Short mmCIF file of C-alpha atoms in Angstrom, two decimals:
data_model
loop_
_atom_site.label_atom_id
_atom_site.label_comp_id
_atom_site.label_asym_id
_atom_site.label_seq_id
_atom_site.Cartn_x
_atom_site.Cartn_y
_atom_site.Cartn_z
CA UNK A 185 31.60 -12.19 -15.19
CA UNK A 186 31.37 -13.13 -18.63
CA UNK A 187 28.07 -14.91 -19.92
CA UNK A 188 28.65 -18.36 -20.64
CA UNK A 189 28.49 -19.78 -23.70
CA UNK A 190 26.02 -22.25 -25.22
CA UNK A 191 29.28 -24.80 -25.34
CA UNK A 192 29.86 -24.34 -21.65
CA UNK A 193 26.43 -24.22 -19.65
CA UNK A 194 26.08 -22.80 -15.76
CA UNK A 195 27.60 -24.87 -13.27
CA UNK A 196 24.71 -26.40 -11.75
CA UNK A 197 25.65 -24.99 -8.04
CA UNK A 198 26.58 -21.24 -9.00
CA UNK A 199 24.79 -18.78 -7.24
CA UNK A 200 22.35 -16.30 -9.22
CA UNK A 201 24.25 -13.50 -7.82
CA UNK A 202 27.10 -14.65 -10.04
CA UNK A 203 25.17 -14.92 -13.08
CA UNK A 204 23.84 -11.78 -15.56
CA UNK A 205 20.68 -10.53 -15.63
CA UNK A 206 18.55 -8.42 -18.72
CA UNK A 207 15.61 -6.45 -18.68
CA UNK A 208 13.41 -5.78 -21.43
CA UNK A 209 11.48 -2.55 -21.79
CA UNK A 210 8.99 -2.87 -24.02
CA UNK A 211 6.31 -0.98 -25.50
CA UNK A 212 3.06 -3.20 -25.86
CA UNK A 213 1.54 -1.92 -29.05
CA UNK A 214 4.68 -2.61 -31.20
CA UNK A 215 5.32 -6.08 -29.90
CA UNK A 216 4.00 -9.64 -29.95
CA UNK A 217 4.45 -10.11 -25.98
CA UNK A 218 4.08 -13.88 -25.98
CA UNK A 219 6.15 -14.80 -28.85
CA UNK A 220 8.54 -12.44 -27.44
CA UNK A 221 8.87 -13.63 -24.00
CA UNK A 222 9.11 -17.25 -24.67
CA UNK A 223 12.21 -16.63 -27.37
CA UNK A 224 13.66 -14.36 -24.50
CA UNK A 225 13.05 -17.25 -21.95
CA UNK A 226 14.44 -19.73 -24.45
CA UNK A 227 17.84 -17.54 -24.66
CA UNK A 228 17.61 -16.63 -21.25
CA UNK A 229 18.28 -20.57 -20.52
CA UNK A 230 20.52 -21.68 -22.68
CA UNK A 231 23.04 -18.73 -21.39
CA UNK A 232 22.16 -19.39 -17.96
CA UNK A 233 21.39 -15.88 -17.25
CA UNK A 234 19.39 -15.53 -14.47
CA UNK A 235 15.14 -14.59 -14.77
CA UNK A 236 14.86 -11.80 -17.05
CA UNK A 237 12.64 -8.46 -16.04
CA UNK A 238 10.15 -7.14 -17.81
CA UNK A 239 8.89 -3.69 -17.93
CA UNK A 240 6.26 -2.62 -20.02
CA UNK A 241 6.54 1.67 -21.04
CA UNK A 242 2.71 3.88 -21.08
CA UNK A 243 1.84 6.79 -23.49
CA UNK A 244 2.95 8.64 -19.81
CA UNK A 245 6.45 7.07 -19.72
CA UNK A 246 8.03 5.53 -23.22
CA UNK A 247 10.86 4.12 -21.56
CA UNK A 248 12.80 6.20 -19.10
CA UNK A 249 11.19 5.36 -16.02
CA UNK A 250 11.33 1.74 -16.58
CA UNK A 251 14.97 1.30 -17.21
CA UNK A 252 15.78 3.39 -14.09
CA UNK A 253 13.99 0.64 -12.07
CA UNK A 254 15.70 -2.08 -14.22
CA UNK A 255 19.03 -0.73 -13.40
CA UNK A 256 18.01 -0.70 -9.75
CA UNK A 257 17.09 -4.47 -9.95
CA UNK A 258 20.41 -5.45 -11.36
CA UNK A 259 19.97 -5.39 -15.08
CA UNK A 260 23.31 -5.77 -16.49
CA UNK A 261 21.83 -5.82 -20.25
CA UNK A 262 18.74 -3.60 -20.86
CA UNK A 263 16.77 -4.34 -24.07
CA UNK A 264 14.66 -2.02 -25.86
CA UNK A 265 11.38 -3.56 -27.53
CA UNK A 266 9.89 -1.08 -29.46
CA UNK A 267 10.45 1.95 -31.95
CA UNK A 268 12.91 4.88 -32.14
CA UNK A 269 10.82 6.53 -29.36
CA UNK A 270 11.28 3.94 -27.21
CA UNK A 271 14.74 3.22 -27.78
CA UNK A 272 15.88 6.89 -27.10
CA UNK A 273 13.77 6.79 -24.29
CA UNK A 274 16.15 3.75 -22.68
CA UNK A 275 19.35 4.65 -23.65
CA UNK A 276 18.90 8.42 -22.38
CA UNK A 277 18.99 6.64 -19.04
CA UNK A 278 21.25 3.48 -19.88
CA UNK A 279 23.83 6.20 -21.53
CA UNK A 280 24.56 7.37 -17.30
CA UNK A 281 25.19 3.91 -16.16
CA UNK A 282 27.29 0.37 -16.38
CA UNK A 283 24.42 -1.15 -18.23
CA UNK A 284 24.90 -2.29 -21.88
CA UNK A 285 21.92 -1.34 -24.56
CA UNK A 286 20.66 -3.87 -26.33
CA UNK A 287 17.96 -3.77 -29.55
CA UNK A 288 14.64 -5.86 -30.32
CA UNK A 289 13.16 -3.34 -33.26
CA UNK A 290 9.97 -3.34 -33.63
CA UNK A 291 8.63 0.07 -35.12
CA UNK A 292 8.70 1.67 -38.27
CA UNK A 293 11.79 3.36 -38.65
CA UNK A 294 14.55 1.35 -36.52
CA UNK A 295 16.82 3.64 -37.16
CA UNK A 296 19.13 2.55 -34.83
CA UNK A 297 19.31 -0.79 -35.87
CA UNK A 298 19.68 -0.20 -39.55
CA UNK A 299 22.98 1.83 -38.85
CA UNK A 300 25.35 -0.27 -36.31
CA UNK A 301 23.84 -2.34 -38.24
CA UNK A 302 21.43 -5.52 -36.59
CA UNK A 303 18.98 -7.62 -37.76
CA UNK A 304 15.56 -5.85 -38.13
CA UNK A 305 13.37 -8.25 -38.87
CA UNK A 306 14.70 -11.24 -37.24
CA UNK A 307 13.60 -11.91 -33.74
CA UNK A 308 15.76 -15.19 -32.78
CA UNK A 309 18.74 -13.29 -34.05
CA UNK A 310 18.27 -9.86 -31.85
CA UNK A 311 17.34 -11.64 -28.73
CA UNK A 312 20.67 -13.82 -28.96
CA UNK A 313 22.17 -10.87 -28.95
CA UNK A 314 21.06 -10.19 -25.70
CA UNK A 315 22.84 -12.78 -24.39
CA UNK A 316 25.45 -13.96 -26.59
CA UNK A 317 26.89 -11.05 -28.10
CA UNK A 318 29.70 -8.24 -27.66
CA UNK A 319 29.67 -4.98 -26.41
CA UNK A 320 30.16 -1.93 -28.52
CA UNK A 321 30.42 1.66 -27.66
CA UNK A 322 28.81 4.18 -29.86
CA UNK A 323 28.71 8.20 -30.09
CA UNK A 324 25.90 9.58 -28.00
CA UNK A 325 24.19 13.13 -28.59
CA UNK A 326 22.57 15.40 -26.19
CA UNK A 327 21.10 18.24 -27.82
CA UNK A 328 19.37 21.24 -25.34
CA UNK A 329 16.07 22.92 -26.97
CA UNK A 330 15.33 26.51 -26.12
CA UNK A 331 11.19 26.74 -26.89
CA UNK A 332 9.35 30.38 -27.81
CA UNK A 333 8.27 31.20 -24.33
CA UNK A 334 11.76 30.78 -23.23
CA UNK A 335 11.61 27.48 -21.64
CA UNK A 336 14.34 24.75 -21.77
CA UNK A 337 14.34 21.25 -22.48
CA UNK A 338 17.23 18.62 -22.79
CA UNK A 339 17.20 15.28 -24.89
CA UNK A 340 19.18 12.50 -25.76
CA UNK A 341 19.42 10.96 -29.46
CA UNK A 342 21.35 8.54 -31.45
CA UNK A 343 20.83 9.01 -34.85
CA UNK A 344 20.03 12.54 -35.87
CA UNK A 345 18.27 15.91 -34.93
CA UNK A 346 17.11 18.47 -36.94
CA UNK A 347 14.54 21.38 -38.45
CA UNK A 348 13.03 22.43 -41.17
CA UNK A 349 11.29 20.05 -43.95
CA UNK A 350 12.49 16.76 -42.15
CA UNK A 351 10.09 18.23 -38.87
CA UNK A 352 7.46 19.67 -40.62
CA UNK A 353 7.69 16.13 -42.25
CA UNK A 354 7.15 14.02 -39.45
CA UNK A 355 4.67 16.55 -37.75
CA UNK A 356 2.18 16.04 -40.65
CA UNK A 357 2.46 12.56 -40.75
CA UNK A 358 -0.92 10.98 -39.53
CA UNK A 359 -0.82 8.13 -36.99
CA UNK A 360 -3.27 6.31 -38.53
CA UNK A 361 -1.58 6.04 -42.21
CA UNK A 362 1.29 5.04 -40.29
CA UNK A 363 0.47 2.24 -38.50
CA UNK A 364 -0.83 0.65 -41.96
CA UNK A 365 1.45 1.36 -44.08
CA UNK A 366 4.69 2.08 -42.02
CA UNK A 367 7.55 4.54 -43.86
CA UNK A 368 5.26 5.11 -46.39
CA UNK A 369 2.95 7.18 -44.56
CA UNK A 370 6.02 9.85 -44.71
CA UNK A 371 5.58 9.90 -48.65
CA UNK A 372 1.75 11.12 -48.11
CA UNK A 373 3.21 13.58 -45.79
CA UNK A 374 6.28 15.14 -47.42
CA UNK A 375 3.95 16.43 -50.06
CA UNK A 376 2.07 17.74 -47.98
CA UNK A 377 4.76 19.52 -46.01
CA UNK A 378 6.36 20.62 -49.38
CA UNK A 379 3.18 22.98 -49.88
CA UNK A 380 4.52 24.79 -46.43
CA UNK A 381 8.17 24.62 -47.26
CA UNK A 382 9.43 28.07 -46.77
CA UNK A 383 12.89 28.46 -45.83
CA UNK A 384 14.10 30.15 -42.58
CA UNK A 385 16.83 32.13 -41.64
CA UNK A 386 19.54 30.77 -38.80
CA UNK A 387 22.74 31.62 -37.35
CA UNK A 388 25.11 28.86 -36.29
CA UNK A 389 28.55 28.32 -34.96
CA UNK A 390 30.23 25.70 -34.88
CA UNK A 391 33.17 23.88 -32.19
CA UNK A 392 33.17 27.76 -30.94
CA UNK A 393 34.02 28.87 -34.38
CA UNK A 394 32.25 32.16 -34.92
CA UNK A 395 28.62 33.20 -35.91
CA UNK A 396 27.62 32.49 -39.53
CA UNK A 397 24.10 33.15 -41.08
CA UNK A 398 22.33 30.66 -43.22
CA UNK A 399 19.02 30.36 -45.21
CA UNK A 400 18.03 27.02 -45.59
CA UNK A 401 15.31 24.62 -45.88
CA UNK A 402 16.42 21.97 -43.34
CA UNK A 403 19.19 21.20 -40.91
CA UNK A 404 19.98 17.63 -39.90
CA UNK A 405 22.86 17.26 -37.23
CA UNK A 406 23.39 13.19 -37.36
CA UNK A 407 24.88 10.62 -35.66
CA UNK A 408 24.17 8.02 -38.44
CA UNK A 409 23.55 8.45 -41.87
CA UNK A 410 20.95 5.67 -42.72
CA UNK A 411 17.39 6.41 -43.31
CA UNK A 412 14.22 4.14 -43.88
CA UNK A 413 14.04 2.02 -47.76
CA UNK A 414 18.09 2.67 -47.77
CA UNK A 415 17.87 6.32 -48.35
CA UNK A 416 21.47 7.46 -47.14
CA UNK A 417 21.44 11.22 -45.87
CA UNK A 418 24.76 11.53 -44.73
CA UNK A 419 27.12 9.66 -46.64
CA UNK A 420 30.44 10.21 -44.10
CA UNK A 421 28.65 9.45 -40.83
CA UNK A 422 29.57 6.91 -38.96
CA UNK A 423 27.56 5.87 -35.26
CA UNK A 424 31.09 5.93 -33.10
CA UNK A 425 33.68 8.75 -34.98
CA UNK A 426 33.18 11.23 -31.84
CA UNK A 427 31.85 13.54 -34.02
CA UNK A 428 28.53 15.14 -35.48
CA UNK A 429 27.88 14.97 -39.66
CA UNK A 430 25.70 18.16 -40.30
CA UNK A 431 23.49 18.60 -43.55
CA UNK A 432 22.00 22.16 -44.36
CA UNK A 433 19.42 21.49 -47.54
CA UNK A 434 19.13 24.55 -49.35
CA UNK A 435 17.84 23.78 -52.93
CA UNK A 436 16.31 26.11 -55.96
CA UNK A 437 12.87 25.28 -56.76
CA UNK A 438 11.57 21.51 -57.55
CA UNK A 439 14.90 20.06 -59.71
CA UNK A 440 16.69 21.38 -56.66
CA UNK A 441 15.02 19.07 -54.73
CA UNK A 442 15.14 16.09 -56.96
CA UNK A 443 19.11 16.63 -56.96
CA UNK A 444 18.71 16.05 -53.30
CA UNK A 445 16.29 12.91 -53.51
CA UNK A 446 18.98 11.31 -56.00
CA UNK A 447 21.60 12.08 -53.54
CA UNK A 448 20.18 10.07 -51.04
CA UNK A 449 18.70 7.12 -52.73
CA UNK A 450 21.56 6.52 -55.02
CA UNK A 451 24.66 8.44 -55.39
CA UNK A 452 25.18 9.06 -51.56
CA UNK A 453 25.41 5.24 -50.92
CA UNK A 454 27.85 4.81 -53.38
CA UNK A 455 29.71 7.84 -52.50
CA UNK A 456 29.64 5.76 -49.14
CA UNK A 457 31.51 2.86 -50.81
CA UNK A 458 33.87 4.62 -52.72
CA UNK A 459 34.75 6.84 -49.73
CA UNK A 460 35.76 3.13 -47.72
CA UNK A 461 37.92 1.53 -50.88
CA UNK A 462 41.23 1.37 -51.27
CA UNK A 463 40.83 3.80 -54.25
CA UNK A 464 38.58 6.54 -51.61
CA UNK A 465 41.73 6.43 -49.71
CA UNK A 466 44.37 7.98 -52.40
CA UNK A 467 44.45 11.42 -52.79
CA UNK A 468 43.17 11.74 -55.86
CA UNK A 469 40.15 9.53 -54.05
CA UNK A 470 39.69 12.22 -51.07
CA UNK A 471 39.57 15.17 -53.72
CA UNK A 472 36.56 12.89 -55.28
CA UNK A 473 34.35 12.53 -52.25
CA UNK A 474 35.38 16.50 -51.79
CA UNK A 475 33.80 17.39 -54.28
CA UNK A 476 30.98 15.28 -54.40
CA UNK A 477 30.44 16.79 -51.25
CA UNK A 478 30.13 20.54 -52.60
CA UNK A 479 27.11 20.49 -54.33
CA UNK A 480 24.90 23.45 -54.05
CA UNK A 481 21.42 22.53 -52.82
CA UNK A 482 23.46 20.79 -50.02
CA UNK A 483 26.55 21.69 -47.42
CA UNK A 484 27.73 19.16 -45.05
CA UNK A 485 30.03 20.64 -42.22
CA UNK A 486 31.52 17.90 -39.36
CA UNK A 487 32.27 18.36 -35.66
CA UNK A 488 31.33 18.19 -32.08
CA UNK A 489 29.35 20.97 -31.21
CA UNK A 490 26.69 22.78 -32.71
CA UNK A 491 24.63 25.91 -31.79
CA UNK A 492 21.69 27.02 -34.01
CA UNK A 493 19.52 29.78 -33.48
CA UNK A 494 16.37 30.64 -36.05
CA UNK A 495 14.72 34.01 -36.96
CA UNK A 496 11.47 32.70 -35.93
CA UNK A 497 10.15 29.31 -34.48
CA UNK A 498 10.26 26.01 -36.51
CA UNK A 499 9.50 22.52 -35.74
CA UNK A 500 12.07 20.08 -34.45
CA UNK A 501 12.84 16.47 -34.43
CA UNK A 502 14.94 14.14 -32.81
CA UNK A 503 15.30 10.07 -33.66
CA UNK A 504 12.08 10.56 -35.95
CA UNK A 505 9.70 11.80 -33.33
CA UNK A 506 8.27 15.61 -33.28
CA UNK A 507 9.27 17.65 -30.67
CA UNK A 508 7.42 21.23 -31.48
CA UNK A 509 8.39 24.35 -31.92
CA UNK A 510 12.36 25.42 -31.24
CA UNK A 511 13.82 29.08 -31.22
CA UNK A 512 16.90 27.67 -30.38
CA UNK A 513 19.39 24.35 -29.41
CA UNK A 514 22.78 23.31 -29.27
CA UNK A 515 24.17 19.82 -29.78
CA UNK A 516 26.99 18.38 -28.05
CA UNK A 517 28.45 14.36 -28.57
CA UNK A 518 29.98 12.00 -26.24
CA UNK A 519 32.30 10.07 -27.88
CA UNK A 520 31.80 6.07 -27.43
CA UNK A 521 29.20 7.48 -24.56
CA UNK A 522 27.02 4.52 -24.77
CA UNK A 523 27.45 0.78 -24.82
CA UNK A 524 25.54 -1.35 -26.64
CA UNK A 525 25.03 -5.32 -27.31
CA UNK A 526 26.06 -6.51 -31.21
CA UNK A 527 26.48 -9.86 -33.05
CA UNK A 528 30.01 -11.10 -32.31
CA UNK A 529 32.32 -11.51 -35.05
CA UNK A 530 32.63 -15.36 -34.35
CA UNK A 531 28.27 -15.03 -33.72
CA UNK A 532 26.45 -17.78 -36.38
CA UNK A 533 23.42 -15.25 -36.82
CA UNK A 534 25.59 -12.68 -37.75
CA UNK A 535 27.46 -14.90 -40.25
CA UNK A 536 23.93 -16.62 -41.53
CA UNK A 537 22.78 -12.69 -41.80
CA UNK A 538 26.02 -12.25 -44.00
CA UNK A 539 25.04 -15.02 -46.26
CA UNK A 540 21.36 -13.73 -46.59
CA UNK A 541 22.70 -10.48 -47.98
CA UNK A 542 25.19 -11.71 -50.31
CA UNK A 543 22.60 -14.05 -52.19
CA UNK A 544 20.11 -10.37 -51.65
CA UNK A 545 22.41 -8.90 -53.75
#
């Protein structure tokens, strides 16, 4: 049953059972409970949604075991309070069932959120989502990890996965830097993975193409394309094509690498523009973007499965969170696999959003 609007409250003698009900999972160091319950509670009423649950996720469990016992209370909406951690945490498990995903960011990277794209830093606006807004069904990946001693592990992720630099990256990065000065810390670390930044040797293949070898310095198989400060990695990703944008970083020496940092700060977000005009959609538009696409310290390749196997271990990443070590892991998408809660196109915090960013810009 649809949730009523603001314009047309509950009738006063419908039963509960009739009504919707969301859960929020939330992880207790990244949010401000009080100020978050009572804005939920606010929403909660004015929708006429019935009591909202509340779960709260432990350094044991980030998420996963908590939505499981949301959806077995009900929860028709299940919102996740917390960072990329604890967001892949609840939609591994909302991903299997009728539930719709919905987003209250509230880490560092909010990766997810920066790509369909919802409000980050606005509280009121993500909550009405919860209750206001409309569903939409995004790509989900799975991606199956083989480790050195041979054992097997299987994850879920929504924005991208990937070895190499990127790991070694967010393996160094020190928990304590982070917390004060967010995607910053990263900075501190990346030069100190770059002292460490030898390349490895891999064989992939592709949508059951055959074998091919690679050396490389990172591979990123993404979802989205978005990264933290606006850094755009993969220009032609988008979160619900049905397929996988892949990235293989394999640059000469330090300008090689500055080609790549002024790929994604600047010319890959305008690549992204051009790519969507009216002009990126001639021919002569398409043989552009080609090109811009061939440059040598990086190859993109597109589809919707990919097997990697490395000469010798590396470390791995998924959503922004080290994994370890990886010998091996294959990637597989489910096309519009996961629903999940957005600002309506008729939704005033989506329009006032709208008007922010113009006068931003």
């Amino acid at each position: 049953m649809p949730s009523p609007s603001e314009t047309a409250p509950t009738r006063p003698d419908a039963l509960a059972s009739e009504r919707q009900t969301a859960a929020v999972i939330y992880n207790p160091v990244k949010v401000d409970l009080p100020k978050l319950k009572q804005t939920v509670e606010q929403h909660q009423r004015e929708a006429g949604w019935n009591e909202t649950l509340w779960f709260e996720t432990s350094e044991e469990d980030p998420g996963g075991g908590m939505t499981r016992e949301a959806l077995e209370a009900g929860a028709d909406v299940i919102a996740a309070a917390g960072g990329d951690g604890t967001v892949r945490a609840v939609a591994e498990v909302v991903h299997d069932s009728d539930a719709a995903l919905a987003l209250l960011p509230s880490g560092t990277g909010n990766l997810l959120a920066r790509n369909i794209p919802a409000p980050v830093d606005d509280l009121r606006a993500s909550v009405h989502t919860i209750f206001h807004g409309e569903e939409r069904a995004i790509d989900f990946g799975t991606v199956r990890v083989e480790r050195p001693g041979g054992d097997r592990e299987e994850f879920g992720f929504l924005v991208m996965a990937g070895l190499g630099l990127d790991a070694r990256m967010l393996a160094n990065t020190k928990p304590e830097l982070k917390k004060k000065v967010g995607w910053l810390a990263y900075v501190d670390s990346l030069v100190r993975s770059l002292r460490d930044a030898d390349a490895f040797e891999f064989r992939y293949r592709l949508d059951g193409e055959g074998n091919r070898s690679v050396r490389a310095h990172s591979l990123i198989v993404g979802n989205c394309g978005m990264l933290q400060a606006g850094a755009t990695l993969l220009p032609d990703a988008e979160i619900d094509d049905g397929v996988f944008d892949i990235v293989v970083m394999r640059p000469r020496g330090f300008f090689g690498w500055v080609r790549i940092a002024a790929r994604m700060l600047w010319e890959n977000a305008i690549l992204r523009s051009f790519r969507r005009s009216a002009l990126g959609q001639t021919v002569i538009g398409k043989r552009i973007t080609t090109r811009a696409r061939e440059e040598r310290p990086l190859r993109y390749l597109r589809g919707e499965e990919f097997t990697a196997r490395l000469e010798r271990p590396d470390e791995f990443e998924i959503d922004g969170d080290p994994v370890g070590e990886v010998v091996a892991f294959r990637a597989s998408i489910d096309a519009g696999g996961l629903r999940v809660k957005v600002a309506g196109p008729e939704d005033q915090t989506r329009a006032t959003r709208q008007v922010r960013g113009a006068h931003r810009r």
